[in-house]
Amino acid sequence: MIPFLDLKQINKVFSEELLAACKRVIDSGWYIGGAELLSFETAFADYCGVKHCVGVANGLDALVLTIRAWKELGKLTDGDEVIVPSNTYIASILAISENGLTPVLVEPNPSTYNLCPENTRQAITPRTKAILPVHLYGHLADMPAFMQIAEEYNLLVLEDSAQAHGASLHGKKAGSWGHASGFSFYPGKNLGALGDAGAITTNDDALADTLRALRNYGSQEKYKNLYKGVNSRLDEIQAAMLSVKLKYLDAQTAHRQLIASLYLSEIKNPEISLPGVDVSNQVWHLFVIRTKHRAALQHHLQEHGVQTLIHYPIAPHKQDAYKEFAHLQLPVSEQLHAEVLSLPIGPELSSEEARHIVSVCNSFSVKH
């Protein structure tokens, strides 16, 4: 069986360096907020091309705390509207509602799966204060268009870069386009920790200072609390692990791009729709196809030794958590959630395995 993602095999490549990094932290006797965190924050900020990286406990906190910090700085207030793609993972939306703001679900481009700039423009109201574009599946959203819209309407832009480490457009990386960006380092991400971890990137000094306080009980100086903060810190061991893996991220991305090129050029089954994006500058966290016969295709692939997953089977506005959105008519999003299927594309996937996956996809036929 070709697994969808083999984390054990992925991390085996770095095992000696990871063990050495872990030992270094253990021997240091300093496990929170030390040299390893500072080292990773500096390296990742440099990698993304920004001034600041603020490590936090996970990707959801990265988004939640950024919005919270903007509220503390007086840039957002309760009830403000934030435009977000209607087909994203629910975390993007949770970050908005958690802060007492109003998510405005906007349809994506069905070819790229990303938030549509024209639909975004049409959704703006006097209460709109921010846009939260998601670089879904590792495909950079149309950031030049979103930054132009934001400038026209004086809006904040928070990139959700949880799946897009290293993705770029015009030489500018994910995490450096918006006023801030949230990253997840969940183990299955392109840059994955060995546990939960996240970070915010920004060029805004005041925002970075506020975030550093908010993640640490609202405190910049011990026992002096500026805000009603939280405990959301990227610990030393995870920071050390991420520093090891960051060195190899570009090489792993290049491998993902090779696999994506093979899929795009060789999968020729009319029952399968391929993503309509360029291979270059996209980091292919997921390779997501569409078919009107998803259950049958998934069964066919499973029978021929290929594990697949669905990202994501239920649209956010159809979740019980957001019953207030159940009345919304979002046909593009609903169709995507009914048709998408993710093929294996991890850095451990061999060319031979990828060609087998292509062959199995091409051999699929609908039985009448």
mmCIF file of C-alpha atoms in Angstrom:
data_model
loop_
_atom_site.group_PDB
_atom_site.id
_atom_site.type_symbol
_atom_site.label_atom_id
_atom_site.label_comp_id
_atom_site.label_asym_id
_atom_site.label_seq_id
_atom_site.Cartn_x
_atom_site.Cartn_y
_atom_site.Cartn_z
ATOM 1 C CA MET A 1 0.000 0.000 0.000
ATOM 2 C CA ILE A 2 1.294 3.459 -0.888
ATOM 3 C CA PRO A 3 0.424 5.525 2.196
ATOM 4 C CA PHE A 4 -1.022 8.980 1.798
ATOM 5 C CA LEU A 5 1.781 10.364 3.963
ATOM 6 C CA ASP A 6 4.473 8.427 5.828
ATOM 7 C CA LEU A 7 5.688 10.735 8.606
ATOM 8 C CA LYS A 8 7.917 8.045 10.079
ATOM 9 C CA GLN A 9 9.765 7.736 6.780
ATOM 10 C CA ILE A 10 9.910 11.502 6.286
ATOM 11 C CA ASN A 11 11.481 12.122 9.693
ATOM 12 C CA LYS A 12 13.817 9.142 9.416
ATOM 13 C CA VAL A 13 15.857 11.162 6.922
ATOM 14 C CA PHE A 14 16.668 13.695 9.646
ATOM 15 C CA SER A 15 16.778 11.276 12.588
ATOM 16 C CA GLU A 16 20.398 11.866 13.600
ATOM 17 C CA GLU A 17 20.059 15.641 13.435
ATOM 18 C CA LEU A 18 16.721 15.575 15.245
ATOM 19 C CA LEU A 19 18.149 13.434 18.042
ATOM 20 C CA ALA A 20 21.150 15.740 18.334
ATOM 21 C CA ALA A 21 18.862 18.775 18.479
ATOM 22 C CA CYS A 22 16.724 17.130 21.141
ATOM 23 C CA LYS A 23 19.785 16.248 23.213
ATOM 24 C CA ARG A 24 21.038 19.806 22.882
ATOM 25 C CA VAL A 25 17.801 21.130 24.353
ATOM 26 C CA ILE A 26 17.686 18.538 27.132
ATOM 27 C CA ASP A 27 21.278 19.273 28.105
ATOM 28 C CA SER A 28 20.661 23.016 28.088
ATOM 29 C CA GLY A 29 18.210 22.853 30.977
ATOM 30 C CA TRP A 30 16.147 25.610 29.319
ATOM 31 C CA TYR A 31 12.899 24.417 27.748
ATOM 32 C CA ILE A 32 10.676 27.460 27.133
ATOM 33 C CA GLY A 33 11.560 30.758 25.458
ATOM 34 C CA GLY A 34 15.275 30.204 25.004
ATOM 35 C CA ALA A 35 17.979 30.185 22.368
ATOM 36 C CA GLU A 36 16.334 27.546 20.168
ATOM 37 C CA LEU A 37 13.145 29.582 19.804
ATOM 38 C CA LEU A 38 15.066 32.746 18.971
ATOM 39 C CA SER A 39 17.207 30.872 16.458
ATOM 40 C CA PHE A 40 14.209 29.388 14.657
ATOM 41 C CA GLU A 41 12.229 32.643 14.720
ATOM 42 C CA THR A 42 15.181 34.457 13.161
ATOM 43 C CA ALA A 43 15.747 31.782 10.511
ATOM 44 C CA PHE A 44 12.087 31.511 9.550
ATOM 45 C CA ALA A 45 11.646 35.284 9.368
ATOM 46 C CA ASP A 46 14.657 35.428 7.053
ATOM 47 C CA TYR A 47 13.284 32.545 4.989
ATOM 48 C CA CYS A 48 9.921 34.287 4.538
ATOM 49 C CA GLY A 49 11.508 37.674 3.922
ATOM 50 C CA VAL A 50 9.989 39.527 6.903
ATOM 51 C CA LYS A 51 11.231 41.342 10.003
ATOM 52 C CA HIS A 52 9.459 39.279 12.641
ATOM 53 C CA CYS A 53 8.482 35.695 13.373
ATOM 54 C CA VAL A 54 6.595 35.015 16.603
ATOM 55 C CA GLY A 55 6.403 31.355 17.585
ATOM 56 C CA VAL A 56 3.166 30.109 19.156
ATOM 57 C CA ALA A 57 1.650 26.791 20.183
ATOM 58 C CA ASN A 58 -0.179 25.949 16.948
ATOM 59 C CA GLY A 59 -1.538 27.287 13.674
ATOM 60 C CA LEU A 60 -4.984 28.147 15.020
ATOM 61 C CA ASP A 61 -3.439 30.253 17.777
ATOM 62 C CA ALA A 62 -1.354 32.022 15.134
ATOM 63 C CA LEU A 63 -4.543 33.292 13.491
ATOM 64 C CA VAL A 64 -6.505 33.852 16.707
ATOM 65 C CA LEU A 65 -3.748 35.832 18.388
ATOM 66 C CA THR A 66 -3.079 38.004 15.341
ATOM 67 C CA ILE A 67 -6.702 39.107 15.222
ATOM 68 C CA ARG A 68 -6.682 39.527 18.999
ATOM 69 C CA ALA A 69 -3.561 41.709 18.751
ATOM 70 C CA TRP A 70 -5.197 43.922 16.129
ATOM 71 C CA LYS A 71 -8.097 44.381 18.527
ATOM 72 C CA GLU A 72 -5.723 45.345 21.323
ATOM 73 C CA LEU A 73 -4.088 47.849 18.963
ATOM 74 C CA GLY A 74 -7.471 49.362 18.099
ATOM 75 C CA LYS A 75 -7.469 48.211 14.481
ATOM 76 C CA LEU A 76 -10.420 45.829 14.874
ATOM 77 C CA THR A 77 -13.445 45.751 17.148
ATOM 78 C CA ASP A 78 -16.264 43.333 17.991
ATOM 79 C CA GLY A 79 -18.656 42.746 15.112
ATOM 80 C CA ASP A 80 -16.262 43.761 12.342
ATOM 81 C CA GLU A 81 -16.545 41.619 9.213
ATOM 82 C CA VAL A 82 -13.677 39.484 7.931
ATOM 83 C CA ILE A 83 -13.874 37.964 4.451
ATOM 84 C CA VAL A 84 -12.722 34.334 4.340
ATOM 85 C CA PRO A 85 -13.006 31.585 1.690
ATOM 86 C CA SER A 86 -16.072 29.386 2.084
ATOM 87 C CA ASN A 87 -14.160 26.169 1.310
ATOM 88 C CA THR A 88 -11.299 26.529 3.774
ATOM 89 C CA TYR A 89 -10.541 24.315 6.735
ATOM 90 C CA ILE A 90 -12.685 25.421 9.659
ATOM 91 C CA ALA A 91 -9.709 26.792 11.633
ATOM 92 C CA SER A 92 -9.589 29.873 9.399
ATOM 93 C CA ILE A 93 -13.175 30.686 10.363
ATOM 94 C CA LEU A 94 -12.811 29.732 14.022
ATOM 95 C CA ALA A 95 -10.084 32.350 14.398
ATOM 96 C CA ILE A 96 -12.544 35.058 13.348
ATOM 97 C CA SER A 97 -15.521 34.026 15.461
ATOM 98 C CA GLU A 98 -13.303 33.301 18.486
ATOM 99 C CA ASN A 99 -12.457 37.012 18.522
ATOM 100 C CA GLY A 100 -16.062 38.212 18.351
ATOM 101 C CA LEU A 101 -15.780 39.206 14.709
ATOM 102 C CA THR A 102 -18.107 38.168 11.872
ATOM 103 C CA PRO A 103 -16.888 35.701 9.235
ATOM 104 C CA VAL A 104 -18.146 36.492 5.736
ATOM 105 C CA LEU A 105 -17.896 33.319 3.641
ATOM 106 C CA VAL A 106 -16.974 34.015 0.030
ATOM 107 C CA GLU A 107 -16.858 31.533 -2.844
ATOM 108 C CA PRO A 108 -13.495 30.392 -4.273
ATOM 109 C CA ASN A 109 -12.253 30.058 -7.827
ATOM 110 C CA PRO A 110 -13.248 26.459 -8.707
ATOM 111 C CA SER A 111 -10.062 25.929 -10.717
ATOM 112 C CA THR A 112 -7.506 27.037 -8.133
ATOM 113 C CA TYR A 113 -9.645 26.349 -5.017
ATOM 114 C CA ASN A 114 -8.518 29.726 -3.633
ATOM 115 C CA LEU A 115 -10.535 32.785 -2.625
ATOM 116 C CA CYS A 116 -11.780 34.698 -5.681
ATOM 117 C CA PRO A 117 -10.743 38.394 -5.732
ATOM 118 C CA GLU A 118 -13.833 39.506 -7.683
ATOM 119 C CA ASN A 119 -16.178 37.704 -5.308
ATOM 120 C CA THR A 120 -14.250 39.307 -2.455
ATOM 121 C CA ARG A 121 -14.717 42.782 -3.883
ATOM 122 C CA GLN A 122 -18.457 42.186 -4.221
ATOM 123 C CA ALA A 123 -18.701 41.042 -0.581
ATOM 124 C CA ILE A 124 -17.220 44.215 0.919
ATOM 125 C CA THR A 125 -19.559 46.275 3.093
ATOM 126 C CA PRO A 126 -19.002 49.280 5.389
ATOM 127 C CA ARG A 127 -18.371 46.766 8.210
ATOM 128 C CA THR A 128 -15.612 44.896 6.339
ATOM 129 C CA LYS A 129 -12.284 45.429 8.073
ATOM 130 C CA ALA A 130 -10.098 42.533 6.970
ATOM 131 C CA ILE A 131 -9.515 39.811 4.370
ATOM 132 C CA LEU A 132 -8.230 36.372 5.335
ATOM 133 C CA PRO A 133 -7.010 34.683 2.121
ATOM 134 C CA VAL A 134 -6.005 31.048 2.546
ATOM 135 C CA HIS A 135 -3.195 29.546 0.490
ATOM 136 C CA LEU A 136 -5.154 26.331 0.277
ATOM 137 C CA TYR A 137 -3.317 23.096 -0.518
ATOM 138 C CA GLY A 138 -0.042 25.044 -0.853
ATOM 139 C CA HIS A 139 -1.207 27.248 -3.741
ATOM 140 C CA LEU A 140 -0.526 30.926 -3.152
ATOM 141 C CA ALA A 141 -3.693 33.005 -3.387
ATOM 142 C CA ASP A 142 -3.810 35.973 -5.769
ATOM 143 C CA MET A 143 -2.065 38.243 -3.280
ATOM 144 C CA PRO A 144 -1.387 41.164 -5.653
ATOM 145 C CA ALA A 145 -5.147 41.412 -6.227
ATOM 146 C CA PHE A 146 -5.979 41.134 -2.533
ATOM 147 C CA MET A 147 -3.399 43.716 -1.513
ATOM 148 C CA GLN A 148 -4.806 46.092 -4.144
ATOM 149 C CA ILE A 149 -8.322 45.596 -2.795
ATOM 150 C CA ALA A 150 -7.054 46.099 0.755
ATOM 151 C CA GLU A 151 -5.374 49.350 -0.204
ATOM 152 C CA GLU A 152 -8.515 50.631 -1.924
ATOM 153 C CA TYR A 153 -10.761 49.884 1.066
ATOM 154 C CA ASN A 154 -8.237 50.318 3.895
ATOM 155 C CA LEU A 155 -8.488 46.679 4.988
ATOM 156 C CA LEU A 156 -6.146 44.467 6.962
ATOM 157 C CA VAL A 157 -4.886 41.287 5.275
ATOM 158 C CA LEU A 158 -4.117 38.174 7.307
ATOM 159 C CA GLU A 159 -2.652 35.363 5.210
ATOM 160 C CA ASP A 160 -3.464 31.828 6.287
ATOM 161 C CA SER A 161 -0.193 30.181 5.256
ATOM 162 C CA ALA A 162 -0.723 26.968 7.217
ATOM 163 C CA GLN A 163 -0.253 24.862 4.074
ATOM 164 C CA ALA A 164 2.084 27.098 2.085
ATOM 165 C CA HIS A 165 5.556 27.215 3.648
ATOM 166 C CA GLY A 166 7.852 28.532 0.913
ATOM 167 C CA ALA A 167 5.191 29.200 -1.732
ATOM 168 C CA SER A 168 5.966 32.361 -3.672
ATOM 169 C CA LEU A 169 4.748 34.697 -6.375
ATOM 170 C CA HIS A 170 6.966 37.225 -8.171
ATOM 171 C CA GLY A 171 9.766 36.175 -5.819
ATOM 172 C CA LYS A 172 7.765 37.118 -2.713
ATOM 173 C CA LYS A 173 6.988 34.296 -0.298
ATOM 174 C CA ALA A 174 3.817 33.365 1.545
ATOM 175 C CA GLY A 175 3.874 35.111 4.872
ATOM 176 C CA SER A 176 5.334 38.329 3.490
ATOM 177 C CA TRP A 177 2.427 39.648 1.406
ATOM 178 C CA GLY A 178 -0.171 40.561 4.004
ATOM 179 C CA HIS A 179 0.019 42.681 7.120
ATOM 180 C CA ALA A 180 0.539 39.407 8.979
ATOM 181 C CA SER A 181 0.419 35.691 8.341
ATOM 182 C CA GLY A 182 -0.345 32.593 10.384
ATOM 183 C CA PHE A 183 1.636 29.371 9.912
ATOM 184 C CA SER A 184 1.014 25.879 11.234
ATOM 185 C CA PHE A 185 3.823 23.386 11.817
ATOM 186 C CA TYR A 186 1.493 20.458 12.500
ATOM 187 C CA PRO A 187 3.474 17.251 11.800
ATOM 188 C CA GLY A 188 1.835 16.650 8.415
ATOM 189 C CA LYS A 189 2.657 20.112 7.031
ATOM 190 C CA ASN A 190 5.435 20.702 4.505
ATOM 191 C CA LEU A 191 7.466 22.091 7.403
ATOM 192 C CA GLY A 192 6.222 19.937 10.233
ATOM 193 C CA ALA A 193 7.231 19.757 13.883
ATOM 194 C CA LEU A 194 7.049 16.575 15.939
ATOM 195 C CA GLY A 195 3.979 17.880 17.715
ATOM 196 C CA ASP A 196 1.846 21.009 17.576
ATOM 197 C CA ALA A 197 3.541 24.293 16.720
ATOM 198 C CA GLY A 198 2.801 27.527 14.880
ATOM 199 C CA ALA A 199 4.073 31.029 14.145
ATOM 200 C CA ILE A 200 3.078 34.492 12.963
ATOM 201 C CA THR A 201 5.150 36.484 10.476
ATOM 202 C CA THR A 202 4.902 40.250 10.045
ATOM 203 C CA ASN A 203 6.814 43.434 9.276
ATOM 204 C CA ASP A 204 4.789 45.373 11.856
ATOM 205 C CA ASP A 205 6.887 46.102 14.955
ATOM 206 C CA ALA A 206 3.927 47.039 17.165
ATOM 207 C CA LEU A 207 2.006 43.920 16.146
ATOM 208 C CA ALA A 208 5.008 41.671 16.849
ATOM 209 C CA ASP A 209 5.516 43.216 20.295
ATOM 210 C CA THR A 210 1.843 42.772 21.135
ATOM 211 C CA LEU A 211 1.872 39.157 19.955
ATOM 212 C CA ARG A 212 4.933 38.326 22.042
ATOM 213 C CA ALA A 213 3.085 39.582 25.098
ATOM 214 C CA LEU A 214 -0.235 37.917 24.271
ATOM 215 C CA ARG A 215 1.365 34.483 23.817
ATOM 216 C CA ASN A 216 2.958 34.778 27.261
ATOM 217 C CA TYR A 217 0.031 35.582 29.575
ATOM 218 C CA GLY A 218 -0.050 39.134 28.227
ATOM 219 C CA SER A 219 3.371 39.834 29.695
ATOM 220 C CA GLN A 220 6.566 41.244 28.214
ATOM 221 C CA GLU A 221 8.197 41.559 31.630
ATOM 222 C CA LYS A 222 7.728 38.812 34.210
ATOM 223 C CA TYR A 223 4.819 39.440 36.582
ATOM 224 C CA LYS A 224 3.777 42.589 34.722
ATOM 225 C CA ASN A 225 0.741 41.885 32.544
ATOM 226 C CA LEU A 226 -0.221 44.350 29.832
ATOM 227 C CA TYR A 227 -3.073 42.249 28.431
ATOM 228 C CA LYS A 228 -5.357 39.396 29.414
ATOM 229 C CA GLY A 229 -3.135 37.038 27.478
ATOM 230 C CA VAL A 230 -2.882 33.281 27.006
ATOM 231 C CA ASN A 231 -0.245 30.572 27.226
ATOM 232 C CA SER A 232 0.629 29.819 23.593
ATOM 233 C CA ARG A 233 4.352 29.301 23.270
ATOM 234 C CA LEU A 234 6.467 27.415 20.761
ATOM 235 C CA ASP A 235 8.653 25.299 23.035
ATOM 236 C CA GLU A 236 12.408 24.801 22.713
ATOM 237 C CA ILE A 237 12.346 21.196 21.505
ATOM 238 C CA GLN A 238 9.854 21.875 18.709
ATOM 239 C CA ALA A 239 11.798 25.003 17.698
ATOM 240 C CA ALA A 240 14.992 22.927 17.533
ATOM 241 C CA MET A 241 13.264 20.268 15.411
ATOM 242 C CA LEU A 242 11.927 22.906 13.039
ATOM 243 C CA SER A 243 15.365 24.487 12.660
ATOM 244 C CA VAL A 244 16.700 21.136 11.475
ATOM 245 C CA LYS A 245 13.901 20.568 8.984
ATOM 246 C CA LEU A 246 13.843 24.131 7.625
ATOM 247 C CA LYS A 247 17.226 23.499 6.001
ATOM 248 C CA TYR A 248 15.692 20.804 3.798
ATOM 249 C CA LEU A 249 12.367 22.467 2.990
ATOM 250 C CA ASP A 250 13.283 23.796 -0.452
ATOM 251 C CA ALA A 251 14.668 20.433 -1.596
ATOM 252 C CA GLN A 252 11.520 18.680 -0.425
ATOM 253 C CA THR A 253 9.396 21.281 -2.184
ATOM 254 C CA ALA A 254 11.289 20.664 -5.429
ATOM 255 C CA HIS A 255 10.457 16.958 -5.112
ATOM 256 C CA ARG A 256 6.782 17.744 -4.544
ATOM 257 C CA GLN A 257 6.846 19.929 -7.664
ATOM 258 C CA LEU A 258 8.304 17.077 -9.714
ATOM 259 C CA ILE A 259 5.531 14.752 -8.585
ATOM 260 C CA ALA A 260 2.907 17.437 -9.298
ATOM 261 C CA SER A 261 4.351 17.929 -12.799
ATOM 262 C CA LEU A 262 4.067 14.203 -13.434
ATOM 263 C CA TYR A 263 0.459 14.097 -12.239
ATOM 264 C CA LEU A 264 -0.527 17.164 -14.270
ATOM 265 C CA SER A 265 1.053 15.893 -17.473
ATOM 266 C CA GLU A 266 0.216 12.190 -17.233
ATOM 267 C CA ILE A 267 -3.210 11.876 -15.600
ATOM 268 C CA LYS A 268 -5.501 11.972 -18.619
ATOM 269 C CA ASN A 269 -8.739 10.422 -17.382
ATOM 270 C CA PRO A 270 -11.746 12.532 -18.475
ATOM 271 C CA GLU A 271 -13.489 11.569 -15.216
ATOM 272 C CA ILE A 272 -10.776 13.409 -13.251
ATOM 273 C CA SER A 273 -10.335 17.189 -13.091
ATOM 274 C CA LEU A 274 -6.848 18.437 -12.237
ATOM 275 C CA PRO A 275 -6.016 21.643 -10.338
ATOM 276 C CA GLY A 276 -5.697 24.667 -12.602
ATOM 277 C CA VAL A 277 -2.489 26.141 -11.197
ATOM 278 C CA ASP A 278 1.134 26.416 -12.300
ATOM 279 C CA VAL A 279 3.582 23.908 -10.855
ATOM 280 C CA SER A 280 6.289 26.443 -10.064
ATOM 281 C CA ASN A 281 5.969 28.676 -7.011
ATOM 282 C CA GLN A 282 3.367 26.322 -5.530
ATOM 283 C CA VAL A 283 4.521 24.008 -2.761
ATOM 284 C CA TRP A 284 1.906 21.272 -3.233
ATOM 285 C CA HIS A 285 1.085 20.503 0.364
ATOM 286 C CA LEU A 286 -1.736 18.526 -1.204
ATOM 287 C CA PHE A 287 -2.461 17.415 -4.755
ATOM 288 C CA VAL A 288 -6.227 17.682 -4.980
ATOM 289 C CA ILE A 289 -8.203 16.319 -7.910
ATOM 290 C CA ARG A 290 -11.934 16.438 -8.479
ATOM 291 C CA THR A 291 -14.371 13.825 -9.716
ATOM 292 C CA LYS A 292 -18.115 13.345 -9.727
ATOM 293 C CA HIS A 293 -17.471 9.716 -8.814
ATOM 294 C CA ARG A 294 -15.323 10.212 -5.722
ATOM 295 C CA ALA A 295 -16.375 7.154 -3.726
ATOM 296 C CA ALA A 296 -15.834 4.876 -6.724
ATOM 297 C CA LEU A 297 -12.455 6.406 -7.583
ATOM 298 C CA GLN A 298 -11.283 6.271 -3.979
ATOM 299 C CA HIS A 299 -12.297 2.606 -3.798
ATOM 300 C CA HIS A 300 -10.513 1.914 -7.100
ATOM 301 C CA LEU A 301 -7.304 3.508 -5.837
ATOM 302 C CA GLN A 302 -7.522 1.651 -2.524
ATOM 303 C CA GLU A 303 -7.973 -1.668 -4.341
ATOM 304 C CA HIS A 304 -4.813 -0.944 -6.302
ATOM 305 C CA GLY A 305 -2.722 -0.068 -3.280
ATOM 306 C CA VAL A 306 -3.097 3.721 -3.094
ATOM 307 C CA GLN A 307 -4.328 5.482 0.043
ATOM 308 C CA THR A 308 -6.163 8.783 -0.481
ATOM 309 C CA LEU A 309 -7.815 11.339 1.801
ATOM 310 C CA ILE A 310 -10.556 13.949 1.430
ATOM 311 C CA HIS A 311 -9.710 17.582 2.256
ATOM 312 C CA TYR A 312 -12.419 18.402 3.296
ATOM 313 C CA PRO A 313 -15.642 16.365 3.193
ATOM 314 C CA ILE A 314 -17.963 18.910 4.846
ATOM 315 C CA ALA A 315 -18.209 22.592 3.953
ATOM 316 C CA PRO A 316 -17.832 24.944 6.957
ATOM 317 C CA HIS A 317 -21.334 26.352 6.523
ATOM 318 C CA LYS A 318 -22.712 22.803 6.762
ATOM 319 C CA GLN A 319 -20.969 22.084 10.070
ATOM 320 C CA ASP A 320 -23.022 21.937 13.274
ATOM 321 C CA ALA A 321 -20.580 24.436 14.792
ATOM 322 C CA TYR A 322 -21.812 27.097 12.363
ATOM 323 C CA LYS A 323 -25.540 26.456 12.194
ATOM 324 C CA GLU A 324 -26.031 30.193 11.709
ATOM 325 C CA PHE A 325 -24.565 29.775 8.216
ATOM 326 C CA ALA A 326 -26.706 26.765 7.233
ATOM 327 C CA HIS A 327 -29.014 28.956 5.131
ATOM 328 C CA LEU A 328 -26.188 30.169 2.890
ATOM 329 C CA GLN A 329 -26.209 29.188 -0.772
ATOM 330 C CA LEU A 330 -22.595 28.464 -1.716
ATOM 331 C CA PRO A 331 -22.822 26.128 -4.701
ATOM 332 C CA VAL A 332 -19.173 26.288 -5.761
ATOM 333 C CA SER A 333 -17.942 25.438 -2.293
ATOM 334 C CA GLU A 334 -20.507 22.678 -1.872
ATOM 335 C CA GLN A 335 -19.521 21.125 -5.183
ATOM 336 C CA LEU A 336 -15.836 21.227 -4.288
ATOM 337 C CA HIS A 337 -16.430 19.566 -0.927
ATOM 338 C CA ALA A 338 -18.429 16.833 -2.676
ATOM 339 C CA GLU A 339 -15.801 16.156 -5.356
ATOM 340 C CA VAL A 340 -12.285 16.751 -4.018
ATOM 341 C CA LEU A 341 -9.864 13.880 -3.429
ATOM 342 C CA SER A 342 -6.217 14.165 -2.390
ATOM 343 C CA LEU A 343 -3.532 11.947 -3.935
ATOM 344 C CA PRO A 344 -0.232 11.124 -2.192
ATOM 345 C CA ILE A 345 2.491 13.721 -2.865
ATOM 346 C CA GLY A 346 4.821 13.652 0.156
ATOM 347 C CA PRO A 347 8.601 14.090 -0.060
ATOM 348 C CA GLU A 348 9.067 10.375 0.570
ATOM 349 C CA LEU A 349 6.996 9.355 -2.486
ATOM 350 C CA SER A 350 9.148 7.765 -5.183
ATOM 351 C CA SER A 351 8.793 8.411 -8.910
ATOM 352 C CA GLU A 352 7.899 4.754 -9.348
ATOM 353 C CA GLU A 353 5.084 5.056 -6.829
ATOM 354 C CA ALA A 354 3.874 8.264 -8.464
ATOM 355 C CA ARG A 355 3.759 6.567 -11.883
ATOM 356 C CA HIS A 356 1.752 3.725 -10.375
ATOM 357 C CA ILE A 357 -0.724 6.270 -9.011
ATOM 358 C CA VAL A 358 -0.990 7.854 -12.463
ATOM 359 C CA SER A 359 -1.627 4.447 -14.015
ATOM 360 C CA VAL A 360 -4.332 3.590 -11.503
ATOM 361 C CA CYS A 361 -6.040 6.959 -12.048
ATOM 362 C CA ASN A 362 -5.990 6.481 -15.795
ATOM 363 C CA SER A 363 -7.404 2.955 -15.527
ATOM 364 C CA PHE A 364 -10.461 4.144 -13.601
ATOM 365 C CA SER A 365 -13.774 3.974 -15.421
ATOM 366 C CA VAL A 366 -17.330 4.565 -14.329
ATOM 367 C CA LYS A 367 -19.382 1.373 -14.331
ATOM 368 C CA HIS A 368 -22.930 1.872 -15.519
#
